[in-house]
Every structure is written in C-alpha cells, then in structure tokens.
PDB file of C-alpha atoms in Angstrom:
ATOM      1  CA  MET A   1       7.202 -14.661  11.600  1.00  0.00           C
ATOM      2  CA  PRO A   2       4.556 -13.732   9.026  1.00  0.00           C
ATOM      3  CA  LEU A   3       3.622 -16.184   6.319  1.00  0.00           C
ATOM      4  CA  LEU A   4       2.333 -14.875   3.000  1.00  0.00           C
ATOM      5  CA  GLU A   5      -0.060 -17.169   1.179  1.00  0.00           C
ATOM      6  CA  ARG A   6      -0.914 -16.186  -2.375  1.00  0.00           C
ATOM      7  CA  PRO A   7      -3.901 -17.248  -4.453  1.00  0.00           C
ATOM      8  CA  ALA A   8      -3.340 -19.811  -7.204  1.00  0.00           C
ATOM      9  CA  SER A   9      -3.373 -17.073  -9.858  1.00  0.00           C
ATOM     10  CA  LEU A  10      -0.159 -15.626  -8.339  1.00  0.00           C
ATOM     11  CA  LYS A  11       1.618 -18.929  -7.642  1.00  0.00           C
ATOM     12  CA  ASP A  12       4.351 -18.127 -10.155  1.00  0.00           C
ATOM     13  CA  ASN A  13       5.366 -14.906  -8.374  1.00  0.00           C
ATOM     14  CA  SER A  14       8.780 -15.184  -6.790  1.00  0.00           C
ATOM     15  CA  PRO A  15       8.451 -16.326  -3.164  1.00  0.00           C
ATOM     16  CA  ALA A  16      11.415 -14.079  -2.330  1.00  0.00           C
ATOM     17  CA  ALA A  17       9.546 -10.937  -3.417  1.00  0.00           C
ATOM     18  CA  VAL A  18       6.804  -9.432  -1.288  1.00  0.00           C
ATOM     19  CA  PHE A  19       5.102  -6.754  -3.325  1.00  0.00           C
ATOM     20  CA  PRO A  20       3.923  -3.475  -1.740  1.00  0.00           C
ATOM     21  CA  TRP A  21       0.248  -4.387  -2.008  1.00  0.00           C
ATOM     22  CA  GLU A  22       1.053  -7.668  -0.172  1.00  0.00           C
ATOM     23  CA  GLN A  23       3.142  -5.858   2.437  1.00  0.00           C
ATOM     24  CA  ILE A  24      -0.004  -4.064   3.589  1.00  0.00           C
ATOM     25  CA  PHE A  25      -1.624  -7.375   4.561  1.00  0.00           C
ATOM     26  CA  ALA A  26       1.575  -8.656   6.181  1.00  0.00           C
ATOM     27  CA  ALA A  27       1.983  -5.429   8.171  1.00  0.00           C
ATOM     28  CA  ALA A  28      -1.623  -5.643   9.366  1.00  0.00           C
ATOM     29  CA  ALA A  29      -1.155  -9.238  10.543  1.00  0.00           C
ATOM     30  CA  VAL A  30       2.151  -8.628  12.300  1.00  0.00           C
ATOM     31  CA  CYS A  31       1.172  -5.334  13.923  1.00  0.00           C
ATOM     32  CA  ALA A  32      -2.304  -6.327  15.095  1.00  0.00           C
ATOM     33  CA  GLY A  33      -1.155  -9.817  16.082  1.00  0.00           C
ATOM     34  CA  SER A  34       1.561  -8.370  18.305  1.00  0.00           C
ATOM     35  CA  ASP A  35      -1.019  -6.284  20.192  1.00  0.00           C
ATOM     36  CA  TYR A  36      -2.690  -9.339  21.765  1.00  0.00           C
ATOM     37  CA  PRO A  37       0.205 -10.394  24.034  1.00  0.00           C
ATOM     38  CA  MET A  38       0.896  -6.770  24.964  1.00  0.00           C
ATOM     39  CA  LEU A  39      -2.734  -6.118  25.878  1.00  0.00           C
ATOM     40  CA  ALA A  40      -3.054  -9.436  27.727  1.00  0.00           C
ATOM     41  CA  ALA A  41       0.074  -8.686  29.791  1.00  0.00           C
ATOM     42  CA  HIS A  42      -1.231  -5.192  30.548  1.00  0.00           C
ATOM     43  CA  ALA A  43      -4.572  -6.594  31.751  1.00  0.00           C
ATOM     44  CA  GLY A  44      -3.055  -9.564  33.580  1.00  0.00           C
ATOM     45  CA  VAL A  45      -4.882 -12.003  31.293  1.00  0.00           C
ATOM     46  CA  ASP A  46      -3.455 -15.462  30.552  1.00  0.00           C
ATOM     47  CA  LEU A  47      -2.574 -15.745  26.858  1.00  0.00           C
ATOM     48  CA  ARG A  48      -0.566 -18.770  25.784  1.00  0.00           C
ATOM     49  CA  SER A  49      -0.546 -18.102  22.057  1.00  0.00           C
ATOM     50  CA  VAL A  50      -2.146 -16.069  19.298  1.00  0.00           C
ATOM     51  CA  ASP A  51      -2.397 -16.773  15.590  1.00  0.00           C
ATOM     52  CA  PHE A  52      -3.539 -13.698  13.686  1.00  0.00           C
ATOM     53  CA  VAL A  53      -4.593 -13.941  10.044  1.00  0.00           C
ATOM     54  CA  ALA A  54      -5.381 -11.034   7.727  1.00  0.00           C
ATOM     55  CA  GLU A  55      -7.147 -12.117   4.542  1.00  0.00           C
ATOM     56  CA  GLY A  56      -8.183  -9.747   1.853  1.00  0.00           C
ATOM     57  CA  VAL A  57      -9.791  -9.511  -1.522  1.00  0.00           C
ATOM     58  CA  PHE A  58      -7.601  -7.469  -3.814  1.00  0.00           C
ATOM     59  CA  ASP A  59      -8.718  -6.472  -7.327  1.00  0.00           C
ATOM     60  CA  PRO A  60      -6.099  -4.353  -9.118  1.00  0.00           C
ATOM     61  CA  ARG A  61      -8.037  -3.862 -12.359  1.00  0.00           C
ATOM     62  CA  GLY A  62      -9.011  -0.323 -11.322  1.00  0.00           C
ATOM     63  CA  GLU A  63      -5.339   0.683 -11.353  1.00  0.00           C
ATOM     64  CA  PHE A  64      -5.181  -0.065 -15.081  1.00  0.00           C
ATOM     65  CA  ASP A  65      -8.541   1.367 -16.153  1.00  0.00           C
ATOM     66  CA  GLY A  66      -8.180   3.327 -19.378  1.00  0.00           C
ATOM     67  CA  LEU A  67      -4.725   1.970 -20.223  1.00  0.00           C
ATOM     68  CA  ASP A  68      -4.371   0.047 -23.495  1.00  0.00           C
ATOM     69  CA  GLY A  69      -8.144  -0.084 -23.867  1.00  0.00           C
ATOM     70  CA  LEU A  70      -8.867  -1.782 -20.551  1.00  0.00           C
ATOM     71  CA  THR A  71     -12.188  -0.868 -19.017  1.00  0.00           C
ATOM     72  CA  ALA A  72     -12.334  -1.999 -15.417  1.00  0.00           C
ATOM     73  CA  PRO A  73     -15.663  -2.656 -13.719  1.00  0.00           C
ATOM     74  CA  ARG A  74     -16.866   0.196 -11.500  1.00  0.00           C
ATOM     75  CA  ASP A  75     -16.634  -2.020  -8.416  1.00  0.00           C
ATOM     76  CA  ALA A  76     -12.907  -2.482  -9.113  1.00  0.00           C
ATOM     77  CA  ARG A  77     -12.185   1.234  -8.625  1.00  0.00           C
ATOM     78  CA  HIS A  78     -10.658   0.655  -5.201  1.00  0.00           C
ATOM     79  CA  CYS A  79      -8.208  -2.226  -5.262  1.00  0.00           C
ATOM     80  CA  TYR A  80      -8.797  -3.437  -1.714  1.00  0.00           C
ATOM     81  CA  VAL A  81     -12.300  -4.891  -1.747  1.00  0.00           C
ATOM     82  CA  SER A  82     -12.438  -6.460   1.718  1.00  0.00           C
ATOM     83  CA  LEU A  83     -10.337  -7.381   4.725  1.00  0.00           C
ATOM     84  CA  HIS A  84     -11.111 -10.193   7.175  1.00  0.00           C
ATOM     85  CA  LEU A  85      -9.172 -10.553  10.412  1.00  0.00           C
ATOM     86  CA  CYS A  86      -9.164 -13.714  12.489  1.00  0.00           C
ATOM     87  CA  ALA A  87      -7.425 -14.072  15.852  1.00  0.00           C
ATOM     88  CA  THR A  88      -7.124 -17.569  17.277  1.00  0.00           C
ATOM     89  CA  VAL A  89      -6.019 -17.406  20.887  1.00  0.00           C
ATOM     90  CA  CYS A  90      -5.135 -20.126  23.360  1.00  0.00           C
ATOM     91  CA  SER A  91      -6.006 -19.043  26.882  1.00  0.00           C
ATOM     92  CA  SER A  92      -7.627 -20.092  30.140  1.00  0.00           C
ATOM     93  CA  ALA A  93      -9.074 -16.590  30.606  1.00  0.00           C
ATOM     94  CA  PRO A  94     -12.804 -15.870  30.545  1.00  0.00           C
ATOM     95  CA  ARG A  95     -14.241 -15.219  27.095  1.00  0.00           C
ATOM     96  CA  ALA A  96     -15.291 -11.685  28.078  1.00  0.00           C
ATOM     97  CA  ASP A  97     -11.670 -10.757  28.891  1.00  0.00           C
ATOM     98  CA  LEU A  98     -10.451 -12.120  25.567  1.00  0.00           C
ATOM     99  CA  GLU A  99     -13.213 -10.326  23.670  1.00  0.00           C
ATOM    100  CA  LYS A 100     -12.131  -7.013  25.265  1.00  0.00           C
ATOM    101  CA  ILE A 101      -8.547  -7.622  24.127  1.00  0.00           C
ATOM    102  CA  HIS A 102      -9.738  -8.542  20.627  1.00  0.00           C
ATOM    103  CA  GLU A 103     -11.938  -5.458  20.341  1.00  0.00           C
ATOM    104  CA  ARG A 104      -9.120  -3.201  21.527  1.00  0.00           C
ATOM    105  CA  ALA A 105      -6.566  -4.780  19.164  1.00  0.00           C
ATOM    106  CA  ILE A 106      -8.874  -4.330  16.175  1.00  0.00           C
ATOM    107  CA  SER A 107     -10.130  -0.843  17.038  1.00  0.00           C
ATOM    108  CA  HIS A 108      -6.866   0.805  18.147  1.00  0.00           C
ATOM    109  CA  ASN A 109      -4.170  -0.707  15.934  1.00  0.00           C
ATOM    110  CA  MET A 110      -1.988   1.731  13.970  1.00  0.00           C
ATOM    111  CA  VAL A 111      -1.805  -0.292  10.745  1.00  0.00           C
ATOM    112  CA  LEU A 112      -5.478  -1.250  10.820  1.00  0.00           C
ATOM    113  CA  GLY A 113      -6.277   2.408  11.413  1.00  0.00           C
ATOM    114  CA  ALA A 114      -4.678   3.203   8.068  1.00  0.00           C
ATOM    115  CA  LEU A 115      -6.897   0.584   6.410  1.00  0.00           C
ATOM    116  CA  ARG A 116     -10.256   1.824   7.760  1.00  0.00           C
ATOM    117  CA  GLY A 117     -11.496   2.583   4.237  1.00  0.00           C
ATOM    118  CA  ILE A 118     -11.584  -1.129   3.437  1.00  0.00           C
ATOM    119  CA  PRO A 119     -14.742  -2.992   4.454  1.00  0.00           C
ATOM    120  CA  MET A 120     -13.487  -5.043   7.411  1.00  0.00           C
ATOM    121  CA  THR A 121     -14.790  -7.997   9.409  1.00  0.00           C
ATOM    122  CA  SER A 122     -13.177  -9.819  12.287  1.00  0.00           C
ATOM    123  CA  GLU A 123     -13.600 -12.901  14.399  1.00  0.00           C
ATOM    124  CA  LEU A 124     -12.147 -14.304  17.580  1.00  0.00           C
ATOM    125  CA  VAL A 125     -11.567 -18.035  17.992  1.00  0.00           C
ATOM    126  CA  ILE A 126     -10.768 -19.230  21.515  1.00  0.00           C
ATOM    127  CA  GLN A 127      -8.982 -22.460  22.280  1.00  0.00           C
ATOM    128  CA  GLN A 128      -9.033 -23.353  25.961  1.00  0.00           C
ATOM    129  CA  ALA A 129      -5.591 -23.788  27.514  1.00  0.00           C
TER     130      ALA A 129
END
C-alpha cells in the first residue's frame, strides 16, 4: 500500500485527499515498485521484499505566473523539478542480477515512461537475505 508523505508546508492538507499532482508520485512508486517482484520471478531471482520510494521536488509557482501579479521565477516554469527513485531490496541474489532488475524496472516502466521529461535519478540499496 502506498504511503504519501508531504512536506511540512503541506501538513494541513487533508490526509484523506490525494491531489492529482501527488497521484503522479504515488502511481510511479506503486507501478515501478510492482515491477521488481514480477521481473525477479521471470528471471528466477530470489527477492524477499522491495521498498520503492519516489521522491520529487515540485514547484507549482509556474502554474500561477501572471495571475494576480505573480511573477514566477523562470526555473519554476515546469512544476516537476526533479524525481529521485530508490529501491531497497532484500535478496540473496548476486548484486549483478539485482542491478539488471533495477535497470529494467526504471527504464521500461509505463508510468516512469510518462515522466521522462523530469530530471530523474535512481539508486538501488541491497539488503542481504
């Protein structure tokens, strides 16, 4: 089940409401995270668990540029500034096998494919089973 963590500036937003711009991050985490067990099963690689986190920098000021006198900075033109993906896997498999799964999950995921315009980084953390 995905968990949405908001920055302190949005702490007063209703926890029951997940806004569309937040749904993008949640969809990326759920979709890409679900690829790891599927790919591991396909390759016959031991995978005990995966924790997939999608973190992003979101700056919506560009959406409001020119309204009511607001002048947004040029670097706020595109709301999604960056996306960082971190997969923590628990496995007894060789690191090379897990890196292949990670690379495939990041490079071929449908939701992440829709987010290719956002500068993206990723990391793989391996916990030995």
